[in-house]
Tab-separated table of N, CA and C in Angstrom:
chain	number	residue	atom	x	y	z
A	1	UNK	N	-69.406	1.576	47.627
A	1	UNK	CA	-68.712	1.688	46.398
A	1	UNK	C	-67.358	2.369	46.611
A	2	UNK	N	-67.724	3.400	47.636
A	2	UNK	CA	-66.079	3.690	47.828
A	2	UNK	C	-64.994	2.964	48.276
A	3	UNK	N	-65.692	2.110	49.058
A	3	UNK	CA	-64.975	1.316	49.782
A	3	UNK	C	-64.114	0.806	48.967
A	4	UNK	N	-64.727	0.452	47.873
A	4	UNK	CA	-64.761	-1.188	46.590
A	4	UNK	C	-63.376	-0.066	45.584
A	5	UNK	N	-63.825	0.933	45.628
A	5	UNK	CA	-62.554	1.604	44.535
A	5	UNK	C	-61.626	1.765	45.144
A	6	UNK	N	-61.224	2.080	46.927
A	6	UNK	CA	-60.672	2.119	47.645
A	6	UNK	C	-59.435	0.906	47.369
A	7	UNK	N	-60.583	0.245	47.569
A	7	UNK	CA	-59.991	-1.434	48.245
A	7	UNK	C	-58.833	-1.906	47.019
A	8	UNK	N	-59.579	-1.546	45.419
A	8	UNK	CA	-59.357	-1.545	44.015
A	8	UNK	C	-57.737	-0.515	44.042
A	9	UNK	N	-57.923	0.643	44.435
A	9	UNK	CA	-57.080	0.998	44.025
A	9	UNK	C	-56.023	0.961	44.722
A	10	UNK	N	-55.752	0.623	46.028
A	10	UNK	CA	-54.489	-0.169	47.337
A	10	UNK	C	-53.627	-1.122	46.288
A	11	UNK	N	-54.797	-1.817	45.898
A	11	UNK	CA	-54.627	-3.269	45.480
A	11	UNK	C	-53.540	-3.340	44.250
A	12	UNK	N	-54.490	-1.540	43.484
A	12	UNK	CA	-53.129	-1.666	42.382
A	12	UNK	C	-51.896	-1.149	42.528
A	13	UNK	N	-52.010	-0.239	43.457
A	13	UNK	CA	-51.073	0.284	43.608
A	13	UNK	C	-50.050	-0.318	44.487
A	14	UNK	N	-50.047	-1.128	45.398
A	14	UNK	CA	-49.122	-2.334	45.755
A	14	UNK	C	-48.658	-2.825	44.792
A	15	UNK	N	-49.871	-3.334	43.895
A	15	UNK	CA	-49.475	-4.348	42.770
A	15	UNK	C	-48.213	-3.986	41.984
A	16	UNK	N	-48.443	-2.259	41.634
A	16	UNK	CA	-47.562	-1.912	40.686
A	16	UNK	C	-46.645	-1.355	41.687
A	17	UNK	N	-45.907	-1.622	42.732
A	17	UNK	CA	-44.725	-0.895	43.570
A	17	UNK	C	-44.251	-2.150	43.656
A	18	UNK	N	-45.461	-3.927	44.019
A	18	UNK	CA	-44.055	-4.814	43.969
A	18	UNK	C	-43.371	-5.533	42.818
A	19	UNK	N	-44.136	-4.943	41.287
A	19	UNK	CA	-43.649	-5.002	40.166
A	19	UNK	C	-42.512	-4.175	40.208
A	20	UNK	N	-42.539	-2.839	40.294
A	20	UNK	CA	-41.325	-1.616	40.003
A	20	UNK	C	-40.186	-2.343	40.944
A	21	UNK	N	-40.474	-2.815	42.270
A	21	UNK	CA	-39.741	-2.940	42.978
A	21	UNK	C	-38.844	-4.273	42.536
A	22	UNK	N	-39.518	-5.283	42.281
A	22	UNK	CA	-39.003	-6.522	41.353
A	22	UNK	C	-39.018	-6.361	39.993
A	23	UNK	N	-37.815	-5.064	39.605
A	23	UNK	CA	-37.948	-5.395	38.430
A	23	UNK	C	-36.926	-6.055	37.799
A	24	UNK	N	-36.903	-6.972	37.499
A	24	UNK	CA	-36.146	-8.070	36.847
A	24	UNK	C	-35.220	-7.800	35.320
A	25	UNK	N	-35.185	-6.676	34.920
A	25	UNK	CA	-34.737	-6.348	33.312
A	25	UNK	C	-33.732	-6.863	33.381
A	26	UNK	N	-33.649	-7.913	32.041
A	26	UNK	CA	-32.431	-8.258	31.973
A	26	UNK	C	-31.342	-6.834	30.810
A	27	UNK	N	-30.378	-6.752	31.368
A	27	UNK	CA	-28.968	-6.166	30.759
A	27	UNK	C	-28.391	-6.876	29.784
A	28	UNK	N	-28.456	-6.592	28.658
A	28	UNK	CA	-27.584	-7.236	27.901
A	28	UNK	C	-26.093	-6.675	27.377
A	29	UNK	N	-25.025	-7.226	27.354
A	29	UNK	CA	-24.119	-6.408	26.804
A	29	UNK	C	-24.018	-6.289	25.457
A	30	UNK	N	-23.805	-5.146	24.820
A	30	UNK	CA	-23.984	-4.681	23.298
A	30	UNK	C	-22.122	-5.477	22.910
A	31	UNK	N	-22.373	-5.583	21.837
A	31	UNK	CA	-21.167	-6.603	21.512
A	31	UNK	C	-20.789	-5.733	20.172
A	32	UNK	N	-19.736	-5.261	19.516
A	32	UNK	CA	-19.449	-4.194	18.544
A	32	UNK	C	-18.315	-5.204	18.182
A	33	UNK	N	-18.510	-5.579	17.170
A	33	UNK	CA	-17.098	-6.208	15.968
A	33	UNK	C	-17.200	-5.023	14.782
A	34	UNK	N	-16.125	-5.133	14.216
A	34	UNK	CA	-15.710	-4.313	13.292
A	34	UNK	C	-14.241	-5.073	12.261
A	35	UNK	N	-14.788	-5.099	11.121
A	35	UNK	CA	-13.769	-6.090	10.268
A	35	UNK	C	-12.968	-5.093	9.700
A	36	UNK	N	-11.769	-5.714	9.361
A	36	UNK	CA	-11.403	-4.516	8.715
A	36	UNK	C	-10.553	-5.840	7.426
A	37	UNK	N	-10.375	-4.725	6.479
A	37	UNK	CA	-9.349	-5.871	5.617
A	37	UNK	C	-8.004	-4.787	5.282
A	38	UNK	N	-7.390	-5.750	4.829
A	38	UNK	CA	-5.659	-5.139	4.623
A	38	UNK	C	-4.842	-5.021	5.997
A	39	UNK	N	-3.782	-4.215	5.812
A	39	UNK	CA	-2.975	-4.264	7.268
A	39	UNK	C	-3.743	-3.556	8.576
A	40	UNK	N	-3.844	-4.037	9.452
A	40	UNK	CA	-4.675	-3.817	10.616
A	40	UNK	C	-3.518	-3.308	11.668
A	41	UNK	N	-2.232	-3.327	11.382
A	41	UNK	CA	-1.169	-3.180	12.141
A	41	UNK	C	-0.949	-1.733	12.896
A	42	UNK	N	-1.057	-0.979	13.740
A	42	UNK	CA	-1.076	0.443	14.450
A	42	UNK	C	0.618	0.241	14.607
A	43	UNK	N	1.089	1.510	13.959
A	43	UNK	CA	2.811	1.388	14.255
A	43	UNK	C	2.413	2.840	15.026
A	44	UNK	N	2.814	3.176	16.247
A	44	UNK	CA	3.131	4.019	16.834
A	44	UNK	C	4.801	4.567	17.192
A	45	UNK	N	5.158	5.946	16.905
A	45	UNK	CA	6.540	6.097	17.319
A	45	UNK	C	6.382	6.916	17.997
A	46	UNK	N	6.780	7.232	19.505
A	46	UNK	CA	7.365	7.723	20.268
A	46	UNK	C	8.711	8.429	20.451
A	47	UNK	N	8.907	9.926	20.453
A	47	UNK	CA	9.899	10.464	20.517
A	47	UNK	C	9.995	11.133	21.905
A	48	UNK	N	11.169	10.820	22.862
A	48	UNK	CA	11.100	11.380	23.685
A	48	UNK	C	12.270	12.213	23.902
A	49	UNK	N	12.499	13.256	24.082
A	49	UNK	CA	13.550	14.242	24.302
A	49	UNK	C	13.671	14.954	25.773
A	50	UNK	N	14.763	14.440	26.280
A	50	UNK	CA	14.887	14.959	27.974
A	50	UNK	C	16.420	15.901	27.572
A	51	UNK	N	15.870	16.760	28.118
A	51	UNK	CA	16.864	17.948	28.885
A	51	UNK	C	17.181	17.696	29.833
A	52	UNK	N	19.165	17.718	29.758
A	52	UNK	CA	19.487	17.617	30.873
A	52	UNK	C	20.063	18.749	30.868
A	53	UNK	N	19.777	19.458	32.466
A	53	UNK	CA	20.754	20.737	32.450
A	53	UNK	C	21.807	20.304	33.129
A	54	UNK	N	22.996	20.995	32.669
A	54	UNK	CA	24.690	20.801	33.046
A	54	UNK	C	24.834	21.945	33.520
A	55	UNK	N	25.595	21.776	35.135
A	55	UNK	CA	25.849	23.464	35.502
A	55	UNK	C	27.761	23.342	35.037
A	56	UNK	N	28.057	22.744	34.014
A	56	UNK	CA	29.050	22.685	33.448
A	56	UNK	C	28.935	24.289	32.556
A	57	UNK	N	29.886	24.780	32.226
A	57	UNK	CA	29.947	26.069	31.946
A	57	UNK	C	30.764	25.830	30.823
A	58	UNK	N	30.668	26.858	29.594
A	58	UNK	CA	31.523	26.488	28.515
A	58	UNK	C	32.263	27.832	28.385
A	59	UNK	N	33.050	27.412	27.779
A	59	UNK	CA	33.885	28.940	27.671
A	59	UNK	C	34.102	29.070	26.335
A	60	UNK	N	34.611	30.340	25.916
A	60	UNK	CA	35.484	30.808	24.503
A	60	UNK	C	36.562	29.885	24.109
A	61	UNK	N	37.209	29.584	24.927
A	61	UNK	CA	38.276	28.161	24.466
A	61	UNK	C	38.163	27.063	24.318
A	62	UNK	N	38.804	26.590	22.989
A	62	UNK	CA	38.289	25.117	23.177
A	62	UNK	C	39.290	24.182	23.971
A	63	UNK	N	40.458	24.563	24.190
A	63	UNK	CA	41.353	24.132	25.089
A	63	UNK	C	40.555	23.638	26.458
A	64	UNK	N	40.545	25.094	27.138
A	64	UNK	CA	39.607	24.981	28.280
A	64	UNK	C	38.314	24.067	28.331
A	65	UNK	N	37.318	23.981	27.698
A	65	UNK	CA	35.747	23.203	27.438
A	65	UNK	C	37.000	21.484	27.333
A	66	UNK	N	38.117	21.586	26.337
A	66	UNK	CA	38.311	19.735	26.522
A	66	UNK	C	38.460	19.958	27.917
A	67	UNK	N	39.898	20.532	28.456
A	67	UNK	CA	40.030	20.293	30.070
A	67	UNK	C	39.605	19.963	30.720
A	68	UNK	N	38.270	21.071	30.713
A	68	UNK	CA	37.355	20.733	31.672
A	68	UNK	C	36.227	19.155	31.454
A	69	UNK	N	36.364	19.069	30.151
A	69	UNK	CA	35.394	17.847	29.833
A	69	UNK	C	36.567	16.366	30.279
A	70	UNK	N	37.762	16.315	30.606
A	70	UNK	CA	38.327	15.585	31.322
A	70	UNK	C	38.528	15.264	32.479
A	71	UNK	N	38.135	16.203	33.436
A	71	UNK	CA	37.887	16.531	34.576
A	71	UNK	C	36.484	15.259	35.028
A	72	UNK	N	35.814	15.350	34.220
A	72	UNK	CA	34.756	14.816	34.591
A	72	UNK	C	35.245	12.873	34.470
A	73	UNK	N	35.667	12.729	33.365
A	73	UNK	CA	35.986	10.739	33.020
A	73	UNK	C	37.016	10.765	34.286
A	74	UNK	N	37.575	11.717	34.501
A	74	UNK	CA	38.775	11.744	35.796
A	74	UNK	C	38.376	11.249	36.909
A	75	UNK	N	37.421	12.089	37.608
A	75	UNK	CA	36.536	11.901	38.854
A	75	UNK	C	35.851	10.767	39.096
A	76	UNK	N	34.747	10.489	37.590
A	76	UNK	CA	34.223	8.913	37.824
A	76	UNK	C	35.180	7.753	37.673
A	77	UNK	N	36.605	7.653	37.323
A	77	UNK	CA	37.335	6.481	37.182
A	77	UNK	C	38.225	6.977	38.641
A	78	UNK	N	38.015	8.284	39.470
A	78	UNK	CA	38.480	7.812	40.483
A	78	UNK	C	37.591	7.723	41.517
A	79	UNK	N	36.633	7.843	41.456
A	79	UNK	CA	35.250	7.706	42.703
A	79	UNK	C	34.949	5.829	42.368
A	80	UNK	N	35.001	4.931	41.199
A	80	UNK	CA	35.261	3.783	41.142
A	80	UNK	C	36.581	3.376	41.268
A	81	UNK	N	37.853	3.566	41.362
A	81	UNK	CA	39.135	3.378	42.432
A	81	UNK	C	38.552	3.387	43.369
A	82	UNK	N	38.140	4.131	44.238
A	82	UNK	CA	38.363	4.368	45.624
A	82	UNK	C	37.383	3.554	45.988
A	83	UNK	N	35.897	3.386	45.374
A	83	UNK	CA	34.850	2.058	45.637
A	83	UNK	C	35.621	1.206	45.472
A	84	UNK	N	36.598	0.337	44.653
A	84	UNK	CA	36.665	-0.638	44.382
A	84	UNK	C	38.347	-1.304	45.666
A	85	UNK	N	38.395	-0.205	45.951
A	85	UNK	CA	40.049	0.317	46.827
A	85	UNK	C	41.157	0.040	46.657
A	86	UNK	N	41.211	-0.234	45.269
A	86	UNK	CA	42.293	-0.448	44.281
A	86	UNK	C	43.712	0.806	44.511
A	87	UNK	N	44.474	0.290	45.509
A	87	UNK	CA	45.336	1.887	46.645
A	87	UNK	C	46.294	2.537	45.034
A	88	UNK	N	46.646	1.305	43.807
A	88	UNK	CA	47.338	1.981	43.156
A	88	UNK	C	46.894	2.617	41.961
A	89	UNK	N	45.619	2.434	41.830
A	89	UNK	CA	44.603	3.071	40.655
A	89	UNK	C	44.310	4.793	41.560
A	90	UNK	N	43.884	4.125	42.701
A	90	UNK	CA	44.041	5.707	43.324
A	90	UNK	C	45.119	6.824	43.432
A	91	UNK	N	46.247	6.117	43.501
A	91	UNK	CA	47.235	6.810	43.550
A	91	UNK	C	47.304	7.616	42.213
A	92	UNK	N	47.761	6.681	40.868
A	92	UNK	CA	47.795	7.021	39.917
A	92	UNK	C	46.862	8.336	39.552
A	93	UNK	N	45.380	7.694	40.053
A	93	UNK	CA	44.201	9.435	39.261
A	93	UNK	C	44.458	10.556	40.230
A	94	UNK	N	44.936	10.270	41.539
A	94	UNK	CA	45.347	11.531	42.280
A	94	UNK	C	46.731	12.385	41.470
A	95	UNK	N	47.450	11.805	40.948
A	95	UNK	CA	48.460	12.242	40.795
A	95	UNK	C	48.091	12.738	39.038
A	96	UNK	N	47.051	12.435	38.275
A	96	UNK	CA	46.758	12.737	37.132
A	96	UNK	C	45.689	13.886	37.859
A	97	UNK	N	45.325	14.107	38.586
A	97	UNK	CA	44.292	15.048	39.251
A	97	UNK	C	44.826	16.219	39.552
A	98	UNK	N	46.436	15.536	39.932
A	98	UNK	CA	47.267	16.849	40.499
A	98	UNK	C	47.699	17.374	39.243
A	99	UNK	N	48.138	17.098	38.092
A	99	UNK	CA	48.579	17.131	36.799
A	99	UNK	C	47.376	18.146	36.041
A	100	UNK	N	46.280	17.916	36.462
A	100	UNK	CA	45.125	18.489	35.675
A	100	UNK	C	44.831	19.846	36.275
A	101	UNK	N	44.982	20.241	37.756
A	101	UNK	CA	44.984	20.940	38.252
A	101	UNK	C	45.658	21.549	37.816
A	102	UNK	N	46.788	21.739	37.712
A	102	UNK	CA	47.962	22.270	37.609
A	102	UNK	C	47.886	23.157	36.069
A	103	UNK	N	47.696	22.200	34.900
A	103	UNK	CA	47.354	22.709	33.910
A	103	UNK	C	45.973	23.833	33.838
A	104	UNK	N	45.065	23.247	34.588
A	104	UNK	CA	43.832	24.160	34.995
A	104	UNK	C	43.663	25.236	35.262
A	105	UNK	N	45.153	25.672	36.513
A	105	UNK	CA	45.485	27.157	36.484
A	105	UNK	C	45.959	28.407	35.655
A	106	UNK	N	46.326	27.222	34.931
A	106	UNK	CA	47.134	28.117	33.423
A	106	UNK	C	46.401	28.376	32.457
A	107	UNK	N	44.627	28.301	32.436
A	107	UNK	CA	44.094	27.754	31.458
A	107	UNK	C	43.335	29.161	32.025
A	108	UNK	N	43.125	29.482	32.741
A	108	UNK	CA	42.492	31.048	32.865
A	108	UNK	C	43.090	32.346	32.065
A	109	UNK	N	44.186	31.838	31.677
A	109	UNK	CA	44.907	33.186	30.819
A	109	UNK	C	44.319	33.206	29.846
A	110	UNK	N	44.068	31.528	28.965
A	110	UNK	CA	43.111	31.560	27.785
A	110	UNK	C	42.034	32.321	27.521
A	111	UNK	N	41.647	33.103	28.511
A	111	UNK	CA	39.417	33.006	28.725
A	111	UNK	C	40.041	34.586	28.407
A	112	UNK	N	38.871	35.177	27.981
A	112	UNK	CA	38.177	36.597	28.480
A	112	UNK	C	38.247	36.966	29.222
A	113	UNK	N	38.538	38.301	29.627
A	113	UNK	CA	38.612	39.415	30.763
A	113	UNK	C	37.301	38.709	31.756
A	114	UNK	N	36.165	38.509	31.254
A	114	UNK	CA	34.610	38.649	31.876
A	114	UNK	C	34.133	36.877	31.905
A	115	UNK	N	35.015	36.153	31.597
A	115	UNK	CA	34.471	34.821	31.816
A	115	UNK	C	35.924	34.249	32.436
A	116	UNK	N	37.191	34.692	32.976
A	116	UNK	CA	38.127	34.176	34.349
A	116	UNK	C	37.171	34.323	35.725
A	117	UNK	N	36.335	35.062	36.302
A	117	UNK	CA	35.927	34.780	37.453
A	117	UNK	C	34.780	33.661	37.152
A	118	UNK	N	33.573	33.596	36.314
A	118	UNK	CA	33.207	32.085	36.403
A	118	UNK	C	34.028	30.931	35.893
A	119	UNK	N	34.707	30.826	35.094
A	119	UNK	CA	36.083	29.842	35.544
A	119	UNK	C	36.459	29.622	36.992
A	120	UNK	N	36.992	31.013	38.041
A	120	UNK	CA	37.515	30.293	39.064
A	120	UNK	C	36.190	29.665	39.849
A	121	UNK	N	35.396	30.691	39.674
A	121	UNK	CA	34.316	29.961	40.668
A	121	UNK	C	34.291	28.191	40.367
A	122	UNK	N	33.881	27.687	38.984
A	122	UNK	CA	34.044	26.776	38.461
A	122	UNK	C	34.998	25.643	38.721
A	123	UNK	N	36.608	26.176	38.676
A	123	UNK	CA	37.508	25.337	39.393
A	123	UNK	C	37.205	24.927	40.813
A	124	UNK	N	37.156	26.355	41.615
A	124	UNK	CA	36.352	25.685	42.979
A	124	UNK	C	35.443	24.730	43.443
A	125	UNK	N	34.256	25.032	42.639
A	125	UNK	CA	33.420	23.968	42.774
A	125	UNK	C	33.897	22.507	42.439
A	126	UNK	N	34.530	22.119	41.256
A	126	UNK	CA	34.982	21.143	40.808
A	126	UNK	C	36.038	20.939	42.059
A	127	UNK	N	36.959	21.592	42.720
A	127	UNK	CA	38.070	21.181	43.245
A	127	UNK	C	37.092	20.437	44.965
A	128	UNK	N	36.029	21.588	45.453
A	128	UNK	CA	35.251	20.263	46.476
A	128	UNK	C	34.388	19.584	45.890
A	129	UNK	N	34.378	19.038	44.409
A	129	UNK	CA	33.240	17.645	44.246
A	129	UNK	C	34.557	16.837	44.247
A	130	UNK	N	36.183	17.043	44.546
A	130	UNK	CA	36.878	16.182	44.198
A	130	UNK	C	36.710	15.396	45.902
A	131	UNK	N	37.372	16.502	46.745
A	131	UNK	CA	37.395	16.948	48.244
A	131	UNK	C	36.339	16.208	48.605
A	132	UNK	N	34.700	16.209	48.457
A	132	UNK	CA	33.875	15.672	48.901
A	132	UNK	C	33.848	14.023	48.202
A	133	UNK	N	33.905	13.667	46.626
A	133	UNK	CA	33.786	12.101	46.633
A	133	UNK	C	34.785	11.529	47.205
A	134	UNK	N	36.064	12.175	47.516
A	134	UNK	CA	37.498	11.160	48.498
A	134	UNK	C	37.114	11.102	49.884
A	135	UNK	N	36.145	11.810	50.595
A	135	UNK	CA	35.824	12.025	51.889
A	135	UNK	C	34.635	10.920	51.665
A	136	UNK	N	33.814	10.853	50.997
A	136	UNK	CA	32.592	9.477	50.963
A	136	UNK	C	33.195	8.656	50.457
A	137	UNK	N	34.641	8.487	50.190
A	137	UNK	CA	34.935	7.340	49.967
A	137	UNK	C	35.627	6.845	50.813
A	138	UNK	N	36.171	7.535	52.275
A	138	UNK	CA	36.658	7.240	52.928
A	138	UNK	C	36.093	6.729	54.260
A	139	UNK	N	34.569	7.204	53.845
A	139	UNK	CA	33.843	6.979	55.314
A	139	UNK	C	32.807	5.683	54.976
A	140	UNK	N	32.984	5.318	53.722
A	140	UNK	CA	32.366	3.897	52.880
A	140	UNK	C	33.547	2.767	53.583
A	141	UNK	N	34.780	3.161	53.609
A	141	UNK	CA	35.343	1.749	54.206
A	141	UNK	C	35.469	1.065	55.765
């Protein structure tokens, strides 16, 4: 008899490991609709706001702040001269460069006791971004 419950219980227990093992369940995918009535339309707005920092410096004068804000249309219409190697467009913004300079020095009397040394520092810097785009523009041809 032991044998027989033995034999009985192998039997089920195979039975039920090559069931578990084949188990066949089918998966169904769940399917979700949802009606809606009236405008269904999602308006999303996006605002994006970038900071740019300018190590452009402003001063007490407004003389000085235009000057200097000319300085800048100056440089990019002559860094495109010198790309484009247009010899008398170059000439011309050098000689409006020399003109700006010139006025530039005189433009420190305008300022504050405590804002003429970041001015000169300022001119400096500006005077080698001039120094450095005529030098990459010279080693571009």
């Amino acid at each position: 008899m032991k044998k027989a419950f033995l034999s009985f219980a192998t039997a089920t227990l195979v039975a039920a490991m090559l069931t578990s093992c084949d188990n066949t369940k089918k998966t169904e995918p769940i399917t979700d609709s949802t009606s809606a009535k009236g405008d269904t339309t999602l308006k999303t707005t996006v605002t994006k706001t970038e900071t740019v920092k300018s190590d452009k410096p402003t001063f007490s004068n407004e003389d000085v702040n235009k000057g200097l804000a000319e300085y800048a249309q100056l440089k990019e219409a002559y860094i495109a001269a010198l790309k484009s190697q247009n010899k008398t467009q170059v000439e011309a913004l050098t000689s409006r460069y020399t003109t700006w300079a010139e006025n530039a020095a005189a433009w420190s009397s305008k300022l504050k006791a405590e804002e003429v040394q970041k001015y000169s520092d300022y001119l400096t810097k500006l005077s080698n971004d001039w120094a450095a785009a005529a030098q990459q523009a010279v080693e571009l041809k």
